[in-house]
Coordinates of C-alpha atoms and ligand atoms in Angstrom, one line a residue:
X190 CA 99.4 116.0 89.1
X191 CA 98.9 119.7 89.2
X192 CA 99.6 121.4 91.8
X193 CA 99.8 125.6 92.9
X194 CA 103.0 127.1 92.4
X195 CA 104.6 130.8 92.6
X196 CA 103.3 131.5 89.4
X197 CA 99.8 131.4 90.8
X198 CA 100.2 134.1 93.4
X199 CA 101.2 137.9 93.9
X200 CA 103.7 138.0 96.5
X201 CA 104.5 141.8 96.1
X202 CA 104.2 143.4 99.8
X203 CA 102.3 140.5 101.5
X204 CA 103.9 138.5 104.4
X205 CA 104.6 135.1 102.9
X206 CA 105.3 132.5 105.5
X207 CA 107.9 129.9 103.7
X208 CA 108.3 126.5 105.0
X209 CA 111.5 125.3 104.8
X210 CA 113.7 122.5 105.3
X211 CA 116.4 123.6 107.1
X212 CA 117.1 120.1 109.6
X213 CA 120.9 120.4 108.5
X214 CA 123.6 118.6 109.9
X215 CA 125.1 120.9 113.0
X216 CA 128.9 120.1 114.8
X217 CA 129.5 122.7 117.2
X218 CA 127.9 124.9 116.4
X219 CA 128.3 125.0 112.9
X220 CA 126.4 123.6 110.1
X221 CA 128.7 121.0 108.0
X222 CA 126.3 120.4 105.2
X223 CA 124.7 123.3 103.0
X224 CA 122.9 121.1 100.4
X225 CA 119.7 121.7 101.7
X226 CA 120.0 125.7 102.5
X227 CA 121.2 125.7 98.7
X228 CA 118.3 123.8 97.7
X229 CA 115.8 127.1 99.3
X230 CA 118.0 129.5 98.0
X231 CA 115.5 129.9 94.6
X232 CA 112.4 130.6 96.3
X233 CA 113.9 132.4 98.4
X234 CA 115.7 135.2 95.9
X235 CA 112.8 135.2 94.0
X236 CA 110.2 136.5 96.7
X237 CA 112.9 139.1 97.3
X238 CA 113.2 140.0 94.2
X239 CA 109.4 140.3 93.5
X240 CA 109.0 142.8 96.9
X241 CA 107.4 140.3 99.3
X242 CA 108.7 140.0 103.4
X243 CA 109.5 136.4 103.4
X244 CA 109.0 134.6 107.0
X245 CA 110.9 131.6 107.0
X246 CA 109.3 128.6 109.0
X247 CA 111.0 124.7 109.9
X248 CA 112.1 122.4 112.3
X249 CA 114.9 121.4 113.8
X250 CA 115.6 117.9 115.7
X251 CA 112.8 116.1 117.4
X252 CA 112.3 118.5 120.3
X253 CA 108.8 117.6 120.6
X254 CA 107.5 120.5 122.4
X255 CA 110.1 121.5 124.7
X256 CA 112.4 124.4 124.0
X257 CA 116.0 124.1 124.3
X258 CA 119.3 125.4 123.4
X259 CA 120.5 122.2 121.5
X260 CA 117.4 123.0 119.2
X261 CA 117.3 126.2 118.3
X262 CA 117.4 127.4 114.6
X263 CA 120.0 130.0 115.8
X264 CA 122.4 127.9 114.9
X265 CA 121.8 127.8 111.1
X266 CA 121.5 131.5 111.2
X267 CA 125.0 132.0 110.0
X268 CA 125.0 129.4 107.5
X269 CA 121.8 130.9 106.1
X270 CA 123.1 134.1 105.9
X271 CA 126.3 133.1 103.8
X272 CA 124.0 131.0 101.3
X273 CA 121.2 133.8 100.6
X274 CA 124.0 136.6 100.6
X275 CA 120.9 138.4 102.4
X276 CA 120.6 140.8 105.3
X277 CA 118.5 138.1 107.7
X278 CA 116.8 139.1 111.1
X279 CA 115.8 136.1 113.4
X280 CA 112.5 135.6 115.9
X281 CA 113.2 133.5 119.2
X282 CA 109.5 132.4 118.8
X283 CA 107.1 131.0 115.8
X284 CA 104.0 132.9 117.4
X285 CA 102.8 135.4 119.6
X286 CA 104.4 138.8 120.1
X287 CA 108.3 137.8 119.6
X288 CA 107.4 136.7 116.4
X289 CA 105.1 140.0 115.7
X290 CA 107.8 142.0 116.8
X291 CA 110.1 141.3 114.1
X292 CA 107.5 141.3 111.6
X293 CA 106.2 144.4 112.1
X294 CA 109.5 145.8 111.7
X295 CA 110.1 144.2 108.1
X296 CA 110.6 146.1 105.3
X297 CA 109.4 144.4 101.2
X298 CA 112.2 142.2 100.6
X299 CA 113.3 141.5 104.3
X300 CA 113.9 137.7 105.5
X301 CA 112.9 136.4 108.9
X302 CA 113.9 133.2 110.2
X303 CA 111.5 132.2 113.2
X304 CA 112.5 129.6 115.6
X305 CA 112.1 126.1 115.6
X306 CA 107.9 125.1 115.2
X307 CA 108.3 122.2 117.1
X308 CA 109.3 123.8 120.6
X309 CA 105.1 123.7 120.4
X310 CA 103.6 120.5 120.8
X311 CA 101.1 121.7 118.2
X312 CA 103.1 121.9 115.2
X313 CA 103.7 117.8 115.3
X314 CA 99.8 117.4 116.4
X315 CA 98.5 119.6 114.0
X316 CA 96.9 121.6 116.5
X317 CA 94.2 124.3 114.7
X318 CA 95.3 127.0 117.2
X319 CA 98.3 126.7 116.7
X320 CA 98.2 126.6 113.2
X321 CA 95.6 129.8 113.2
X322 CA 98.5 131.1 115.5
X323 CA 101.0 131.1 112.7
X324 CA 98.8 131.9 110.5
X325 CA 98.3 135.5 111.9
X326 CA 102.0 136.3 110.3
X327 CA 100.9 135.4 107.3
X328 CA 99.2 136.7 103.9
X329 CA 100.2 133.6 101.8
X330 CA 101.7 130.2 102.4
X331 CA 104.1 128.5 100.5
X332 CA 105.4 125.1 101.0
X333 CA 109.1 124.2 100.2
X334 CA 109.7 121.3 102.4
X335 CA 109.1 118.1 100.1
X336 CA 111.2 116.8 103.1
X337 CA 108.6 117.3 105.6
X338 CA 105.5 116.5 103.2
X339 CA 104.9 113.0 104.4
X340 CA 103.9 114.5 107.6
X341 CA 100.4 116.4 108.5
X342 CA 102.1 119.2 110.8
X343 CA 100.9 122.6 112.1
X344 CA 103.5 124.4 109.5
X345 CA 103.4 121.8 106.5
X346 CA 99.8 120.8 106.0
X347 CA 97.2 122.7 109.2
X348 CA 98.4 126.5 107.5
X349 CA 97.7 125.5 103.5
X350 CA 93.6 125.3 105.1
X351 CA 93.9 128.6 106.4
X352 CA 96.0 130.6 103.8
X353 CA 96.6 130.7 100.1
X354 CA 98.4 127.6 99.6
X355 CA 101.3 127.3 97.0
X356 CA 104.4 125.1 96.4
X357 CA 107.7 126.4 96.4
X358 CA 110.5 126.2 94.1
X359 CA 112.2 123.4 95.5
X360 CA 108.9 121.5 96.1
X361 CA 107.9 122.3 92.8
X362 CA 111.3 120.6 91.4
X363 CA 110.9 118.0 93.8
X364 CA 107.4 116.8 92.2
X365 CA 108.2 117.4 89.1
X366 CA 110.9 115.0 88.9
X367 CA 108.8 112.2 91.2
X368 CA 106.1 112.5 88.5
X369 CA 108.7 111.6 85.9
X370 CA 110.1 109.2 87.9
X371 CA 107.1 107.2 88.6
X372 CA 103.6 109.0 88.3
X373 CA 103.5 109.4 84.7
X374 CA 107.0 108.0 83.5
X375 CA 108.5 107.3 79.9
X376 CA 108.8 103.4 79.4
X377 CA 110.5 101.3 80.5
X378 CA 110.9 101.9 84.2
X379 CA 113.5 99.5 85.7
X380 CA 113.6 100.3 89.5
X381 CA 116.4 99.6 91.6
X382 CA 116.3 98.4 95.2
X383 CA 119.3 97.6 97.5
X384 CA 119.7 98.3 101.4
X385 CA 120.0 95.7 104.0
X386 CA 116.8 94.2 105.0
X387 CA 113.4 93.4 103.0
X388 CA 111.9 93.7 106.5
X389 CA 111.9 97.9 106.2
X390 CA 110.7 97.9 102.3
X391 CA 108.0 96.1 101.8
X392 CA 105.2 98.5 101.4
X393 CA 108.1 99.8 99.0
X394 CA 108.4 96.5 97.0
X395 CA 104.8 95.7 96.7
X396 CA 104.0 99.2 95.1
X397 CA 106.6 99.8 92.3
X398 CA 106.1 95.9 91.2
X399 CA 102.8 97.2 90.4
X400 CA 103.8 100.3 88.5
X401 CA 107.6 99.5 86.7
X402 CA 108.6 97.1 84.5
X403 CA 111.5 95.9 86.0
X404 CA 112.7 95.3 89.6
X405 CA 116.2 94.7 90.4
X406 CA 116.9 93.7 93.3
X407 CA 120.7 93.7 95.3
X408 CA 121.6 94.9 98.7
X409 CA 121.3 92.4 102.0
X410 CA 117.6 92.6 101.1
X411 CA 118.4 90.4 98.2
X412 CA 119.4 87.5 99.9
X413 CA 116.2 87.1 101.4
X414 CA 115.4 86.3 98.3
X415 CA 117.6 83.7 96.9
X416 CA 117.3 82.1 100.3
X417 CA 113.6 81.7 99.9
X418 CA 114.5 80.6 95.9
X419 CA 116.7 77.4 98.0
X420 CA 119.4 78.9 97.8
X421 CA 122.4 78.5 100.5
X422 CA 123.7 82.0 101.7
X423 CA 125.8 81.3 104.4
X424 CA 126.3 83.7 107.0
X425 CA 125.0 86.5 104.9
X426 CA 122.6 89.5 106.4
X427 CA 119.2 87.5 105.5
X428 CA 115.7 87.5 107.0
X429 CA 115.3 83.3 107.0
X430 CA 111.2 84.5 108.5
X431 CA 110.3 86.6 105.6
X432 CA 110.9 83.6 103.3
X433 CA 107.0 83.2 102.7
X434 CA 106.8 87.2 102.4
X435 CA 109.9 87.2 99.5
X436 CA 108.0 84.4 97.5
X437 CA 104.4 86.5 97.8
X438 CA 106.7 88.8 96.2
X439 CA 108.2 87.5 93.3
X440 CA 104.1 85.7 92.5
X441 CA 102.8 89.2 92.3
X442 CA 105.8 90.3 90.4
X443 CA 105.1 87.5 87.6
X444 CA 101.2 88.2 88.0
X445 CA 102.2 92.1 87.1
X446 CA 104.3 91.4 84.5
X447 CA 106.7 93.0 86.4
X448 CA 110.4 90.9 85.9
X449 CA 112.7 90.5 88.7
X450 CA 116.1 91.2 88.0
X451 CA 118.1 89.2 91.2
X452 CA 121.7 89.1 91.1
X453 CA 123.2 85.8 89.3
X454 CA 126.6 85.8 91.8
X455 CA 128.3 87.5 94.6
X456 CA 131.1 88.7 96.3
X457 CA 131.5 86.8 99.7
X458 CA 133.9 88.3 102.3
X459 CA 134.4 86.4 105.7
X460 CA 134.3 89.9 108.2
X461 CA 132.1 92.7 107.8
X462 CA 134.7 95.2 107.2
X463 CA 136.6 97.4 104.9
X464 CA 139.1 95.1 102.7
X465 CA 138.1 91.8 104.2
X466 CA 139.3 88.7 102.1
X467 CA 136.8 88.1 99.7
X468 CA 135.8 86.1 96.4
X469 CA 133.4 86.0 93.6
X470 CA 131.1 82.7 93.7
X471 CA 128.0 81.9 91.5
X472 CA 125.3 81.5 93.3
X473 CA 125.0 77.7 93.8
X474 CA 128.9 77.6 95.8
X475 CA 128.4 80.2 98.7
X476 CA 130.7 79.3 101.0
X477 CA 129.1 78.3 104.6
X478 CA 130.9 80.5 106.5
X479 CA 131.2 83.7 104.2
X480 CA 128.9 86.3 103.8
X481 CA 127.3 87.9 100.8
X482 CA 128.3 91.3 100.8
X483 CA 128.2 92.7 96.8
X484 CA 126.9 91.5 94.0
X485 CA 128.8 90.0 91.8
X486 CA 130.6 91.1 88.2
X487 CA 128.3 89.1 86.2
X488 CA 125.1 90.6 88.6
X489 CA 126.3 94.3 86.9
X490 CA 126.4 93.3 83.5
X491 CA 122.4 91.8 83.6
X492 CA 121.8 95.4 85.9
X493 CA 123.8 97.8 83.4
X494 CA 121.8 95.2 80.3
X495 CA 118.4 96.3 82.1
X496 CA 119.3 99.5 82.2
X497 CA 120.3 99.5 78.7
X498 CA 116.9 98.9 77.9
X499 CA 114.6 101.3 80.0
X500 CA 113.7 104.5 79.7
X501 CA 113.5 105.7 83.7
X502 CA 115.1 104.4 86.2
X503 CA 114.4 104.9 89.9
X504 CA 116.9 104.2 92.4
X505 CA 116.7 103.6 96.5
X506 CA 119.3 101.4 98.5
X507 CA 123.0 100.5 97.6
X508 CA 123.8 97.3 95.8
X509 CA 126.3 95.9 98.7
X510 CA 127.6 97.3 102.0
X511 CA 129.3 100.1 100.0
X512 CA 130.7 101.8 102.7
X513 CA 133.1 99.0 102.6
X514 CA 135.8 99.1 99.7
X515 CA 135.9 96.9 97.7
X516 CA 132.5 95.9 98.3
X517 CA 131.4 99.2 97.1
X518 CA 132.1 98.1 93.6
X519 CA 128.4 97.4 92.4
X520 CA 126.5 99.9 93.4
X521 CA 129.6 102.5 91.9
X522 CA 130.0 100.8 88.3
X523 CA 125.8 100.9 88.2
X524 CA 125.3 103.9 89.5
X525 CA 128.1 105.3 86.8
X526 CA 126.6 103.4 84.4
X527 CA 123.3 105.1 84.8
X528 CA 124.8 108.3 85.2
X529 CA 126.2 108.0 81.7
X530 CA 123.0 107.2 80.1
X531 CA 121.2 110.1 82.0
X532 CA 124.0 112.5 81.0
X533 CA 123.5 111.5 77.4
X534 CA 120.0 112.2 77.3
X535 CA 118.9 108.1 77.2
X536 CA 117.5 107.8 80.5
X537 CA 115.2 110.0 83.2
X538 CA 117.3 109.1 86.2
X539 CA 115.4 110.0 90.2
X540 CA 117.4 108.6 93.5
X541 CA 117.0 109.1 97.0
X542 CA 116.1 107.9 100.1
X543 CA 118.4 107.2 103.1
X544 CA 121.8 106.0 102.8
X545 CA 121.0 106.0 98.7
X546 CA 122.1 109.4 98.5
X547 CA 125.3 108.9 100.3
X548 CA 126.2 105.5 97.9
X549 CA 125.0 108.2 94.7
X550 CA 127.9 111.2 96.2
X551 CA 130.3 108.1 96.8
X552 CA 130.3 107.1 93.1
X553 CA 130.9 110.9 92.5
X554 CA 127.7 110.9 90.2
X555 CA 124.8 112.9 91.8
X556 CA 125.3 115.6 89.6
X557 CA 124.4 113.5 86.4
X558 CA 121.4 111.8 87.6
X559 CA 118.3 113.8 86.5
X560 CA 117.2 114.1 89.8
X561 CA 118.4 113.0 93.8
X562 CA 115.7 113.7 96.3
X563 CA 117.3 114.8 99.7
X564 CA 114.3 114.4 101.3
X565 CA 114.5 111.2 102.9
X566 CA 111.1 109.5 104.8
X567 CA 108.9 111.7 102.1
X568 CA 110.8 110.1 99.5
X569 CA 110.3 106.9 100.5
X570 CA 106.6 107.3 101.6
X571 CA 106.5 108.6 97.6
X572 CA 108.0 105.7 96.5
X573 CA 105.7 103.6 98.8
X574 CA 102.6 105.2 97.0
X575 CA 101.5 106.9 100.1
X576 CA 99.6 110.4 100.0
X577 CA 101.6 113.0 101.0
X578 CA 99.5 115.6 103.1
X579 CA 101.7 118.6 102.7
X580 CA 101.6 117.9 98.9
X581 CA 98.0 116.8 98.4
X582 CA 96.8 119.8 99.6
X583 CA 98.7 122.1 97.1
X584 CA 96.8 120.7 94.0
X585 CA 95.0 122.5 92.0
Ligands
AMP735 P1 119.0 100.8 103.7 O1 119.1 101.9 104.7 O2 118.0 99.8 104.0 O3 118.9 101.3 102.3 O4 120.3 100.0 103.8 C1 121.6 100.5 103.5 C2 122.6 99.6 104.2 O5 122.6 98.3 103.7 C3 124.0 100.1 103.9 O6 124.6 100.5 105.2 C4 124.8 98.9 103.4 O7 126.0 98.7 104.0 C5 123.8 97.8 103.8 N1 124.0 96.6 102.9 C6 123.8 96.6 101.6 N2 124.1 95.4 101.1 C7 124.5 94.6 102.1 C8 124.9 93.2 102.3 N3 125.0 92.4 101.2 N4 125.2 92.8 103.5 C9 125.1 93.6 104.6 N5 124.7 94.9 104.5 C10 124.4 95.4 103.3

């Protein structure tokens, strides 16, 4: 896919209006996680350095249309300030003469934050004036919020029809790894799906059985599975309904010569919580009363064998309720063991979604994969093989 970048504009002097991602976690006040400030920090320094008055746009909560305190980008102000190590002035609106105000008063090089695009009720509906509204602080347009690409908004996809229209660097990373990851990957792709319920990812399932050649698949979501394969699974987390659903599955799988790696045993603990009593069992010996909540030993040698074998791997949902030592044990000893091989150069490695990035930081591995998408609902839409309207409209 090719898309618009940086390289295809002059920035020098003009007013570029950046969207951002900049929905951070806040505690009093303070922002507790910089990852995705970091993450803007490129595009940022480098419209600086090239001259051009950079206009930062994004959301913040769900405030959907109403203003209020609770809301307000002001409170990532001083967070911004420490990552950019810039000077950085702040609007109290998106439009209309507060924003102006500061604008007119910028100097090449300056950075504006305006506040929060959703305290209109435009920005979420797309709404032309408002989008024309925005667009009258604006020379060019450049999109940095992968994050917020899954969504046709006022400041992510109604600006890009009325301004030059280019991709950040962060959104420019961001599709460059997905596109290795899945839209024109190196063979063999093994994907890897965990989380708790088949139920949430089954437009996910049914699209990367028809584009990777393996599936393996652990979490809760897998014994839906070995349910609907006959199998007992006690008390585990299991959707008994979608039984009919997992078999359509697994035909298609076979029919796309797509294999389906489920785990061979598990580890069964009788409470959901942190250092229950548990044991390993093969698959045919569940206990009645005990619940499925890793898979087993023998589960991570045929994942880490897969693995062995591919190329790419791409990665969503933890192999057991890892938030729970031991049974956290899985989804670490894969997620090192794909680490290793992305380190040494065997394997193109792309996580994300959801709680996958918090399983990926609990093995203390994000660093080696070749890629972890922050970005949440967009990543998972990608995954889905839905079109993203904030990216769509950035290729070439
Ligand atoms: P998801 O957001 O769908 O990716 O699901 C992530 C959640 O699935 C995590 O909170 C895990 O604790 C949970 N999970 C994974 N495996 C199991 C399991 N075998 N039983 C219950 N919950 C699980």
């Amino acid at each position: 896919m090719a898309f618009r970048t940086l390289d295809d504009v002059d920035v020098a002097a003009k007013r570029v209006l950046v969207r951002v991602d900049l929905n951070v976690p806040v505690q009093n006040g303070v922002v507790t996680d910089l990852t995705r400030i970091e993450r803007i920090k490129p595009t940022i320094n480098e419209l600086h350095q090239k001259g051009a008055k950079i206009i930062l746009l994004a959301h913040f909560g769900r405030p959907k249309g109403e203003v209020s305190e609770e809301n307000s980008l002001k409170q990532v102000v001083a967070a911004l300030r420490k990552v950019l190590g810039l000077p950085l002035h702040f609007a109290p609106d998106c439009i209309g003469a507060a924003a102006e105000d500061v604008i007119n008063a910028m100097a090449d090089g300056d950075v504006v934050l305006l506040e929060n695009t959703r305290f209109h009720a435009g920005e979420e509906k797309n709404d032309a004036d408002f989008a024309a509204a925005l667009a009258a602080n604006g020379d060019i347009f450049v999109n940095d919020a992968f994050s917020a690409a899954h969504r046709a908004h006022a400041s992510t996809e109604g600006l890009a029809h009325i301004l030059p229209a280019v991709a950040g660097r962060a959104m420019q990373g961001e599709l460059e790894a997905l596109e290795k990851g899945l839209g024109q990957p190196v063979r063999p792709v093994v994907a890897i799906v965990g989380g708790a319920k088949v139920s949430t990812k089954l437009d996910l399932l049914s699209n990367l059985i028809e584009k990777v050649d393996a599936l393996v698949i652990g979490g809760g979501m897998a014994n839906t599975f070995l349910a609907a394969s006959g199998l007992e699974v006690g008390k585990s987390l299991c959707e008994h309904d979608l039984a009919d659903t997992a078999r359509k599955i697994m035909r298609k799988a076979e029919d796309s010569k797509c294999a389906i790696i489920l785990p061979v045993d598990a580890i069964v603990g009788w409470h959901f919580e942190a250092h229950a009593p548990h044991q390993n069992y093969g698959l045919d010996a569940i206990p009645a009363d005990g619940m499925i909540l890793d898979v087993g030993p023998l589960s991570v040698e045929r994942i880490n064998s897969a693995i062995n074998d591919a190329s790419t791997v791409i990665w969503n949902g933890p192999l057991g309720a890892f938030e729970l030592a031991p049974f956290d044990k899985a989804t670490v000893a894969v997620a090192r063991h794909v680490a290793e091989r992305s380190k040494t150069g065997k394997l193109i490695s792309v996580g994300g979604g959801g709680d996958t990035v918090a399983a990926l930081n609990h093995a203390g591995v994000a660093e080696d994969f070749t890629y972890i998408s922050t970005a949440g609902g967009a990543f998972l839409e990608w995954m889905e093989g839905k079109p993203l309207p904030g990216v769509d409209i950035l290729k070439k």
